[in-house]
C-alpha angles and dihedrals in degrees: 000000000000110000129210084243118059121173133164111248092249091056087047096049087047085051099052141044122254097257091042092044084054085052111035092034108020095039091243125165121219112222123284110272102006096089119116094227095043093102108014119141095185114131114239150060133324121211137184105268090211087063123000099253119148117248117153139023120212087236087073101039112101151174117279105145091222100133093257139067108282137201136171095219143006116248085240121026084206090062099072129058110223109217128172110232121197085181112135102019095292136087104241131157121246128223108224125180097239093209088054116004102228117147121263099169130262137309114226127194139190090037092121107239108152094251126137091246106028091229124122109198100201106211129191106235096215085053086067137059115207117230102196116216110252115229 
């Protein structure tokens, strides 16, 4: 799929960090419970930290208790690619930022958290940048 944002790897790698360029570009996963955003409570928008989109909206963020920031839905279905991924001996389906493609986790369903549309979108912290609601 062609993105709005197209950059060469090695403009991507100058732009990250190491750790962010092996999870927005390599489809990496930080490890369970050390992301910044796992258990945030701020009010705002979350945004992918490769190009500024927005994803995500702190209303629909919510506890899991999964090891990594979690949300029921994104603020724009347009917003998210939808993949199916067959990595890692299982069918799973990947969360991808549609304006850049870069790599934010998975989205689960049928798991049974209270939540309007049954869905977890399981979402790398450091995939996302926090834009806190000003007062």
């Amino acid at each position: 799929m062609p993105y709005d944002i197209d950059k060469p790897e090695e403009q991507w790698r100058a732009e990250l960090t190491p750790a962010e360029y092996r999870v927005l570009r390599e489809a990496g996963t930080e490890r369970a419970f050390t992301g910044e955003y796992t258990d945030t409570k701020t009010t705002g928008v979350y945004n992918c930290r490769a190009c500024g989109a927005e994803l995500f909206r702190s209303t629909e963020k919510f506890e899991s208790h999964c090891g990594w920031p979690s949300f029921y839905d994104p603020s724009d279905s347009a917003a998210v690619e939808l993949i199916e991924d067959r990595s890692a001996g299982m069918v799973r389906t990947e969360v991808r930022c549609a304006r850049c493609g870069s790599h934010l986790g998975h989205v689960f369903e049928g798991e049974g958290y209270p939540t309007p549309t049954d869905q977890r979108y399981c979402i790398n912290s450091i995939s996302l940048r926090l834009a806190p609601a000003e007062d």
